Tab-separated table of C-alpha atoms and ligand atoms in Angstrom:
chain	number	residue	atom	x	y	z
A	219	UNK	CA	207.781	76.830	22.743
A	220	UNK	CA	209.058	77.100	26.479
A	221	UNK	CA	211.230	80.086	27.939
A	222	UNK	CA	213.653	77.791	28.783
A	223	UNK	CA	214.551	76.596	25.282
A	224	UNK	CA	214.919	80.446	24.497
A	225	UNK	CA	217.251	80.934	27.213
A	226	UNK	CA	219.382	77.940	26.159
A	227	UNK	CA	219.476	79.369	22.141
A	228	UNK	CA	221.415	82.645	23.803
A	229	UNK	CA	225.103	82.452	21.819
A	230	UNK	CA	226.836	82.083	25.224
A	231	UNK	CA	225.104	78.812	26.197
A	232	UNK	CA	225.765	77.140	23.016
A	233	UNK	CA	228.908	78.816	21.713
A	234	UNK	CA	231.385	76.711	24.556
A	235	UNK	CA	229.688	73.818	23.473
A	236	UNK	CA	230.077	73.644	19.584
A	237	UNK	CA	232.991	76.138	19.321
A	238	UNK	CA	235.356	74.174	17.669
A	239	UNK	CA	232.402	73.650	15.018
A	240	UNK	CA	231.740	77.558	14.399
A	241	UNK	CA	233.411	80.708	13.624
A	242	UNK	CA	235.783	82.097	16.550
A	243	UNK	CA	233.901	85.104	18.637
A	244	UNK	CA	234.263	86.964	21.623
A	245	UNK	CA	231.563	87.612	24.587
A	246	UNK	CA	231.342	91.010	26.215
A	247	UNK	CA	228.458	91.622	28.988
A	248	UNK	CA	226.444	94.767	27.804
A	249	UNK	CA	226.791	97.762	30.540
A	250	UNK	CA	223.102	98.815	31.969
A	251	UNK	CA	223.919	102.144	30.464
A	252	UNK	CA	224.626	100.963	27.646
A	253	UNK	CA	221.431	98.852	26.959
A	254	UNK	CA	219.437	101.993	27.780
A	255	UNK	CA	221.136	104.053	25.361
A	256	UNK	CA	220.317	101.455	22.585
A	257	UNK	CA	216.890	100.926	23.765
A	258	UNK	CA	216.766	105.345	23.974
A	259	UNK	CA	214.766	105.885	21.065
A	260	UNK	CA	215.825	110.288	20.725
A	261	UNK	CA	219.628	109.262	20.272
A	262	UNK	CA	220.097	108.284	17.341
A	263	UNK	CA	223.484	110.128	16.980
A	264	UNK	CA	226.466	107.344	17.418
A	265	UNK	CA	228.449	107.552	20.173
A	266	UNK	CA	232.361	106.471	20.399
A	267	UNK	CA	232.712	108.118	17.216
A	268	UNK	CA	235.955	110.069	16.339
A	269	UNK	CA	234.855	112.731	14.736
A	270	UNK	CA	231.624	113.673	16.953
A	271	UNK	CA	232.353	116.806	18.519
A	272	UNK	CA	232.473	116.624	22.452
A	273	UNK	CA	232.620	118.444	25.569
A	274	UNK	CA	235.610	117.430	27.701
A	275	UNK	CA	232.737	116.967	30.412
A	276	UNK	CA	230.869	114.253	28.769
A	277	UNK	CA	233.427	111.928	28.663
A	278	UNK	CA	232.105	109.978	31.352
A	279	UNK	CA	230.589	106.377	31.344
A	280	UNK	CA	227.322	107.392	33.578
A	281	UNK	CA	225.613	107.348	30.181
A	282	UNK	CA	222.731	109.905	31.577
A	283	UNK	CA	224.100	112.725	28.789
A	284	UNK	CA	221.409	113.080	26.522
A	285	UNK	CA	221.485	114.393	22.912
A	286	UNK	CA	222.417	118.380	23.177
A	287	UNK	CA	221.426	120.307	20.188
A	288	UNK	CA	223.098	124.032	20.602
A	289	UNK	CA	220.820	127.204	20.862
A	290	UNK	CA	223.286	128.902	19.191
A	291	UNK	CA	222.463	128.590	15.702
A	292	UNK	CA	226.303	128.816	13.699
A	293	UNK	CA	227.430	126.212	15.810
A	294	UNK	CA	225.043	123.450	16.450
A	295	UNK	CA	227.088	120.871	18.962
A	296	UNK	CA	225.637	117.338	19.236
A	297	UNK	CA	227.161	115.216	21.706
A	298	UNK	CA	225.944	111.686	22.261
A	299	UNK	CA	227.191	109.606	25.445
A	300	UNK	CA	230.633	107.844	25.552
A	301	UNK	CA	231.464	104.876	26.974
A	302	UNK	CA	235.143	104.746	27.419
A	303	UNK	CA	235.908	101.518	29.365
A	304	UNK	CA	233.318	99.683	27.715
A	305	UNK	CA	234.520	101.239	23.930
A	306	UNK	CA	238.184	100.455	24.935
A	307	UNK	CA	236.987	96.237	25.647
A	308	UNK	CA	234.783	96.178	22.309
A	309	UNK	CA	238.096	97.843	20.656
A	310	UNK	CA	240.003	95.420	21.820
A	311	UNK	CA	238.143	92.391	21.102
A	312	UNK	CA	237.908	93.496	17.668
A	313	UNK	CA	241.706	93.530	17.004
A	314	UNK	CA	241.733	90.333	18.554
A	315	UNK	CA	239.288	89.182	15.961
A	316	UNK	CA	241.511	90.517	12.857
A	317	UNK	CA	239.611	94.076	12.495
A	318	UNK	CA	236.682	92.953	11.093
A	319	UNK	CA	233.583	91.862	13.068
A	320	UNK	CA	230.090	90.718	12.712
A	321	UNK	CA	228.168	92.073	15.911
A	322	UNK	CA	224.850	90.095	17.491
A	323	UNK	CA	223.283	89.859	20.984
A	324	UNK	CA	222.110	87.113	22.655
A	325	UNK	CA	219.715	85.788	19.545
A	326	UNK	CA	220.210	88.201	16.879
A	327	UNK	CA	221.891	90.252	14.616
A	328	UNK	CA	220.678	93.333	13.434
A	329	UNK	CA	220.408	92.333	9.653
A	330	UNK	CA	217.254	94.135	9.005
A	331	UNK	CA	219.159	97.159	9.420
A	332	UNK	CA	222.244	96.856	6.740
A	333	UNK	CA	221.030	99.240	4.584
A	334	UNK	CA	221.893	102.138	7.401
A	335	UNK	CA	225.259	101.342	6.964
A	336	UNK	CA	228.002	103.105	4.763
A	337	UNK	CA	228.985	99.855	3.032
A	338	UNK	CA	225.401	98.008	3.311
A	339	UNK	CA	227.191	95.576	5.225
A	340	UNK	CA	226.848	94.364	8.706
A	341	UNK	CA	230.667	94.253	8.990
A	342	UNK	CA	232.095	96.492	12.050
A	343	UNK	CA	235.341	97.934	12.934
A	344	UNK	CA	234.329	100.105	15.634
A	345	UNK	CA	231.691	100.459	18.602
A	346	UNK	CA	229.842	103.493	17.022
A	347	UNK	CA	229.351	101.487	13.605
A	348	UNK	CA	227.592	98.440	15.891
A	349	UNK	CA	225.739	100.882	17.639
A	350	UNK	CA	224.149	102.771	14.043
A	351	UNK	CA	223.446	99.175	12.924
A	352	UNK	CA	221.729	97.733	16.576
A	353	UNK	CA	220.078	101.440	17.249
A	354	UNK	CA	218.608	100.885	13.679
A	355	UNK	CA	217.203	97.140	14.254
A	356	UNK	CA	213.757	96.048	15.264
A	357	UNK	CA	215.441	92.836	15.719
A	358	UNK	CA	217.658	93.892	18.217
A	359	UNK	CA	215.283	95.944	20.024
A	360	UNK	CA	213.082	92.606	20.383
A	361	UNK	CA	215.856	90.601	21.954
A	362	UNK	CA	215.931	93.643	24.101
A	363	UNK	CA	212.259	93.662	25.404
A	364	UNK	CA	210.397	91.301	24.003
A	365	UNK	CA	212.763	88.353	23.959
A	366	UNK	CA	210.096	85.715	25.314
A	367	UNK	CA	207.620	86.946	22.788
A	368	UNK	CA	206.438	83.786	21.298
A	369	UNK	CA	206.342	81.162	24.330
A	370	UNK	CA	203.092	80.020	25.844
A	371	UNK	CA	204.206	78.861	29.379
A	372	UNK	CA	202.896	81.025	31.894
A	373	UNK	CA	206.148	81.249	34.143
A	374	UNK	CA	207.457	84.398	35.633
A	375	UNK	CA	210.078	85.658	32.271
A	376	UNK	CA	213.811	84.563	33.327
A	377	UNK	CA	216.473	87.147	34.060
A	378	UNK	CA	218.350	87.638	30.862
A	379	UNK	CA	222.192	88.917	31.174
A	380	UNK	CA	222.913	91.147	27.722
A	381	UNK	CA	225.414	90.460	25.969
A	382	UNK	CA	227.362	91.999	22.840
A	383	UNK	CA	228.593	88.970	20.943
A	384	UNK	CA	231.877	89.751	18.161
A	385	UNK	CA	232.476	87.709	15.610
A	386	UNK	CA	234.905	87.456	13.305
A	387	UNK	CA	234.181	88.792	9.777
A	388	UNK	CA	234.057	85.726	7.262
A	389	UNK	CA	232.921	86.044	4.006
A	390	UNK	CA	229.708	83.548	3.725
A	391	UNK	CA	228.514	82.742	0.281
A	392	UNK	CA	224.721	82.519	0.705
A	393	UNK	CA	224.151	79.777	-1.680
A	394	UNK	CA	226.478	77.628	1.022
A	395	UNK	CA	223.816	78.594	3.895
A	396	UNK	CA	221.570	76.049	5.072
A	397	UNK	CA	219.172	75.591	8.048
A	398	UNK	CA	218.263	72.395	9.970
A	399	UNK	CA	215.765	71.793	11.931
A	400	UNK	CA	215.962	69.308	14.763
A	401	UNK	CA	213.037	67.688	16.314
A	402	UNK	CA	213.338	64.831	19.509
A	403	UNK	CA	217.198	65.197	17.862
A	404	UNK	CA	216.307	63.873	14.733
A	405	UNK	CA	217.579	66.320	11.801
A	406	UNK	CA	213.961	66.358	10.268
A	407	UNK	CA	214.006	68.404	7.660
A	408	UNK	CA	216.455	71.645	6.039
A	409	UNK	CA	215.865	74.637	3.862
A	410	UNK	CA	218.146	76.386	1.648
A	411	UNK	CA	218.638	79.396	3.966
A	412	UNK	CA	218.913	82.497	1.032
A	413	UNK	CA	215.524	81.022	-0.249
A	414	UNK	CA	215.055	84.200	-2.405
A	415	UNK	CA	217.928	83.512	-4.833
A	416	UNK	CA	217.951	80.582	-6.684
A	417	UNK	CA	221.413	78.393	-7.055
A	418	UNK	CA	222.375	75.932	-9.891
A	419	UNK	CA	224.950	74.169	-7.728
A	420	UNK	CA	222.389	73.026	-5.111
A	421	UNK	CA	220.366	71.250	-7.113
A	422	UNK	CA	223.274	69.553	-9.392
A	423	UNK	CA	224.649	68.679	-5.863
A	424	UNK	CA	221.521	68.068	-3.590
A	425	UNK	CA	222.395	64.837	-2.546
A	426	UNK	CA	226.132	65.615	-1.354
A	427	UNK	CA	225.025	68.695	-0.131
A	428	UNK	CA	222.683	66.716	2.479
A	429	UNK	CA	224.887	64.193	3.050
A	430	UNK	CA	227.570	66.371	4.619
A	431	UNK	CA	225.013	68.234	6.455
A	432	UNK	CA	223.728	64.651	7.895
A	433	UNK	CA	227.160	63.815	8.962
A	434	UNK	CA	228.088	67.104	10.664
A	435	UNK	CA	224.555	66.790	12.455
A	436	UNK	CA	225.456	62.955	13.672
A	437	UNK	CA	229.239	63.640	14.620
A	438	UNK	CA	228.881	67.034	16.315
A	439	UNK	CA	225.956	68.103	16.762
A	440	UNK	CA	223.348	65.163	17.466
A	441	UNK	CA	222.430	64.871	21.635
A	442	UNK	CA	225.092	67.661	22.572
A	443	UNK	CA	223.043	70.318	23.081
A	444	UNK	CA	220.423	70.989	26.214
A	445	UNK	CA	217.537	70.766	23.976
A	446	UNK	CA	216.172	67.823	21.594
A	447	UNK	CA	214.296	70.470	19.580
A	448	UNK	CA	216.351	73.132	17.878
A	449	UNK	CA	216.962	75.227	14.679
A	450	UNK	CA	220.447	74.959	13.399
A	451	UNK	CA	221.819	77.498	11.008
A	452	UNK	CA	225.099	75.723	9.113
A	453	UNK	CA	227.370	76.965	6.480
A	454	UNK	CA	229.397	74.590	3.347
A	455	UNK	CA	232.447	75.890	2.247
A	456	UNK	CA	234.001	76.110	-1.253
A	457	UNK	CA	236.188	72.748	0.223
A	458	UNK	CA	232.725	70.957	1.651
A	459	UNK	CA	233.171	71.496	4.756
A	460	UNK	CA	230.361	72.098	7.060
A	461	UNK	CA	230.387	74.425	9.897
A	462	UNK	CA	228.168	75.885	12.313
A	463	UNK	CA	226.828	79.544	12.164
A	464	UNK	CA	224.142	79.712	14.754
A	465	UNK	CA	221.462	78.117	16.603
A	466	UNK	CA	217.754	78.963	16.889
A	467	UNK	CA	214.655	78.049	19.235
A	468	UNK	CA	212.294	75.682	17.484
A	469	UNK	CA	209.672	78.053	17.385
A	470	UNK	CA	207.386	80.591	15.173
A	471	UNK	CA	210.656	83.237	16.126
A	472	UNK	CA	212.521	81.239	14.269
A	473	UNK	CA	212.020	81.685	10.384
A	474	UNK	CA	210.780	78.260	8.554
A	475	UNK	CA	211.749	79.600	5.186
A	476	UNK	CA	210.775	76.734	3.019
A	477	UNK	CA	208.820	75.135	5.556
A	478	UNK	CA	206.047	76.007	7.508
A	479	UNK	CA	205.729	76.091	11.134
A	480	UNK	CA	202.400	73.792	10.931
A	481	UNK	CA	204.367	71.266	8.807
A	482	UNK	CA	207.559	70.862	11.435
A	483	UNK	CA	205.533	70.865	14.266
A	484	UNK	CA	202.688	68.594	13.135
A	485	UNK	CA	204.375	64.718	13.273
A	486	UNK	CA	202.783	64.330	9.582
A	487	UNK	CA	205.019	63.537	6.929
A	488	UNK	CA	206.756	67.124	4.888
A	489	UNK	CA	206.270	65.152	1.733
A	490	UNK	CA	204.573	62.666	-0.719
A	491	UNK	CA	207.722	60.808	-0.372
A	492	UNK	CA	208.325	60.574	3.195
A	493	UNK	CA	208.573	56.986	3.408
A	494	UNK	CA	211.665	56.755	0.950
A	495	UNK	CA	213.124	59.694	3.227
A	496	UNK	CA	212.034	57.751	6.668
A	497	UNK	CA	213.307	54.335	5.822
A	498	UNK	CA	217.038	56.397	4.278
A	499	UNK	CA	216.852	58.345	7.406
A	500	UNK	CA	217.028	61.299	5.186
A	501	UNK	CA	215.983	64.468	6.280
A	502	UNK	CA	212.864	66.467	3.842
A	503	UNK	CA	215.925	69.178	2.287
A	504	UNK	CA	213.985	72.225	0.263
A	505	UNK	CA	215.860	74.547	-1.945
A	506	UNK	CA	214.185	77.220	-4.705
A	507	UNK	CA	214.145	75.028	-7.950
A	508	UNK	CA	214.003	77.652	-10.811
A	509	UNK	CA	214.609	81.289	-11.576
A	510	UNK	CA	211.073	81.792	-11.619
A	511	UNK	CA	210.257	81.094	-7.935
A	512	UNK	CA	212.799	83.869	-7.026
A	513	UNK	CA	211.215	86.301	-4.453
A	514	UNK	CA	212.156	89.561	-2.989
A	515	UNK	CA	214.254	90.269	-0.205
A	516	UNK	CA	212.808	89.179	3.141
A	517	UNK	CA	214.646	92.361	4.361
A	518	UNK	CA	212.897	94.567	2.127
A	519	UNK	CA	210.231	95.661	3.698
A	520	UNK	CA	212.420	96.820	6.823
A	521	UNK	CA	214.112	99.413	4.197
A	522	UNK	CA	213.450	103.280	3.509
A	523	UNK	CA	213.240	105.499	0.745
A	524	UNK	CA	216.739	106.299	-0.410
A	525	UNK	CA	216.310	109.988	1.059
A	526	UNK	CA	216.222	108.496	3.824
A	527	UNK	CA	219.201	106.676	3.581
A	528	UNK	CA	221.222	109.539	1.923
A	529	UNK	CA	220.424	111.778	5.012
A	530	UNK	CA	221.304	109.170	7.535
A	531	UNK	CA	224.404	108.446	6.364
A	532	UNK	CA	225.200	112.195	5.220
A	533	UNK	CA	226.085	110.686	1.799
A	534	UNK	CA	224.114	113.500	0.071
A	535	UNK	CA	224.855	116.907	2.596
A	536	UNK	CA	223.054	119.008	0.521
A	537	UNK	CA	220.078	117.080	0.879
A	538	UNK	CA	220.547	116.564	4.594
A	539	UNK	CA	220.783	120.650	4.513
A	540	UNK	CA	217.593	120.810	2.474
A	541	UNK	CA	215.963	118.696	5.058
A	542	UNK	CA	217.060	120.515	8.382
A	543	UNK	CA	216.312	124.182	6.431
A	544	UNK	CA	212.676	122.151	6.223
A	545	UNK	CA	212.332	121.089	9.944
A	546	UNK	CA	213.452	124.522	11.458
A	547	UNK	CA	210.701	126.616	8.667
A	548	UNK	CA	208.496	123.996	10.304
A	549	UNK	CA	208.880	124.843	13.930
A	550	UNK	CA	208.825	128.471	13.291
A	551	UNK	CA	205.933	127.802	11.963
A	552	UNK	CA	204.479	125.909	14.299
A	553	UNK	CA	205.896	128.800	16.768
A	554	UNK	CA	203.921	131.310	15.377
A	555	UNK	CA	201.031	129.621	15.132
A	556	UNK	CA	200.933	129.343	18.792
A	557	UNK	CA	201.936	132.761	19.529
A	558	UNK	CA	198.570	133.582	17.979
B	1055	ADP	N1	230.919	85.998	11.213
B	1055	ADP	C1	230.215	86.394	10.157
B	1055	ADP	N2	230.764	87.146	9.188
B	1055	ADP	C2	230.035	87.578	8.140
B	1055	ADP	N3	228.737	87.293	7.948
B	1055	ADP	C3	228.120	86.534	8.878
B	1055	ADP	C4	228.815	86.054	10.033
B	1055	ADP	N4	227.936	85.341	10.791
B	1055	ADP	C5	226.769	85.368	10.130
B	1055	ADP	N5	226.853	86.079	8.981
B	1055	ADP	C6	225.764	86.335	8.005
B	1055	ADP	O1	224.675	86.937	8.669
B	1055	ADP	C7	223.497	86.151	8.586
B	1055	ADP	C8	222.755	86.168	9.909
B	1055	ADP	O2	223.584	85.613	10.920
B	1055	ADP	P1	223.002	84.899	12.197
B	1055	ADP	O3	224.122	84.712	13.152
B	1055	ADP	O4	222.259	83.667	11.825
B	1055	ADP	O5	222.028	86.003	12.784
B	1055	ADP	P2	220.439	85.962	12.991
B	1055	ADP	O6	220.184	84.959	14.071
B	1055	ADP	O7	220.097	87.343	13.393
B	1055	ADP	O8	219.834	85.572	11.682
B	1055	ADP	C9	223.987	84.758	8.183
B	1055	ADP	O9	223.013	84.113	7.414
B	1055	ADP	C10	225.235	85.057	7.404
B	1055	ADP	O10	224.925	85.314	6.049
B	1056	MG	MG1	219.639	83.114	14.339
């Protein structure tokens, strides 16, 4: 895979293209201080938050304030950096997006990191609950540094201009998710995208289900895009309709599900009966077949243990108590052990 084709999957090179195809979103260039408070690994704490306590001082955008914790032990103060202007944009763009958004950057969304959230969800209504989710994501942090990660020519990595990308909140079923993958723009072959969870109607409706997606591909999508080889994300509504949800470099970064990586990329044919699906023009389409295959979430193994998750969000206070009361008998521990 070439840098180029990863610079040409970022949402704001393909969203002007194919936006009439794909949910409506708004673009807003990340600050320098901001992506080095998401990339700041001892804040944790969300900033733009309400109901953080803060010094009338801090309320600047230089975004050098670092995490204070208060010497003075009945009134520990933490105060995490603000970013006003930038907070008043994202604020805006959300109400222009209905209230409800689902936050990326230039490749990803941080859905490795739902289970942080309140409501488990990656829907946002304000800047601090997109920062929790992105400061919590090891996907996000690899668009941030490491965005090139998988490409083997040796050029010089291009300059990359952050963005936060808002979408607006719409309720995807995941049985209706599908991914495509396009090679010399031929729609070669697609995967049930939720490949964990097995659904009745896909296989009752295979054929119409891959018809549609064909068509969409062919009217839309097919020689529109600066690449011939691409990973295409799509969505089928309750009415049939297809639309577009994102777009992905052909490439090991990209997830095959159902596929793998040596089959797509190999020019042999993805099955037994290839020749049926050449001579039809009919892209390979895998889905999980039985209740049996069902595996566990991809996601999983980016979760805690739920004390973890009840001290992050403060759902359980006494247990967030318990756990401070345990850190400071640490360090005085640790205190005296040095004194001696
Ligand atoms: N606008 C949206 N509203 C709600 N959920 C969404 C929205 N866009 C995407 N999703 C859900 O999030 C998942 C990941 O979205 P996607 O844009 O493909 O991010 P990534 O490239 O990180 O996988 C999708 O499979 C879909 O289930
Ligand atoms: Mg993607």
């Amino acid at each position: 895979m070439k840098k180029e084709q990863v610079v040409n999957c970022q949402f704001s090179v393909w969203y002007p293209i194919f936006k009439n195809h794909t949910i409506k979103s708004l673009i807003l260039p990340l600050p320098p201080n901001v992506i080095d408070y998401l990339l700041d690994d001892g804040t944790l704490v969300v900033s733009g938050s309400e109901n953080i306590h803060q010094s009338p001082t801090n309320n600047s955008d230089s975004g050098d304030d670092d995490v204070l914790w208060s010497d003075d032990e009945s009134t520990a103060t933490v105060t995490a950096p603000e970013f006003p202007e930038f907070n008043a944009k994202v604020l805006e763009a959300i109400n222009a997006l209905d209230g409800h958004v689902f936050p990326k950057l230039n490749w990803s969304s941080p859905r490795d990191a739902n289970w942080i959230a309140l409501n488990s969800s990656l829907q946002c209504c304000s800047l601090s609950e997109v920062f929790l989710l992105f400061k919590s994501s090891d996907f996000i942090t690899r668009d941030l540094t490491q965005p090139f990660i998988h490409c083997n020519d040796d050029s010089p990595d291009p300059a990359i201009q952050y963005e936060l990308v808002l979408r607006k909140w719409s309720e995807l079923i995941p049985g209706g998710e599908f991914r495509c993958f396009v090679k010399e723009n031929k729609l070669i072959a697609i995967s049930q995208r939720d490949y964990t969870q097995y659904y009745s109607h896909i296989s009752s409706q295979e054929d119409i289900i891959c018809q549609a997606i064909l068509k969409f591909f062919r009217e839309h999508i097919q020689y529109k895009f600066l690449d011939e080889d691409f990973v295409l994300d799509v969505y089928q509504d309750s009415q049939g309709r297809v639309w577009l949800i994102d777009l992905n470099p052909f490439g090991k970064v990209t997830d095959s599900l159902l596929f793998t990586w040596e089959e797509l990329t190999s020019g042999n044919s993805l099955t037994a009966n290839q020749a049926d699906n050449a001579q039809q023009e009919r892209p390979e389409f895998r889905y999980t077949t039985s209740e049996v295959t069902v595996q566990p979430s991809p996601c999983l193994s980016y979760r805690i243990p739920r004390d973890f998750v009840d001290l992050s969000t403060g759902e359980d206070p006494y247990k967030l108590i318990d756990f401070l009361k345990l850190k400071k008998g640490q360090q005085e521990d640790e205190e005296t052990e040095e004194e001696v």
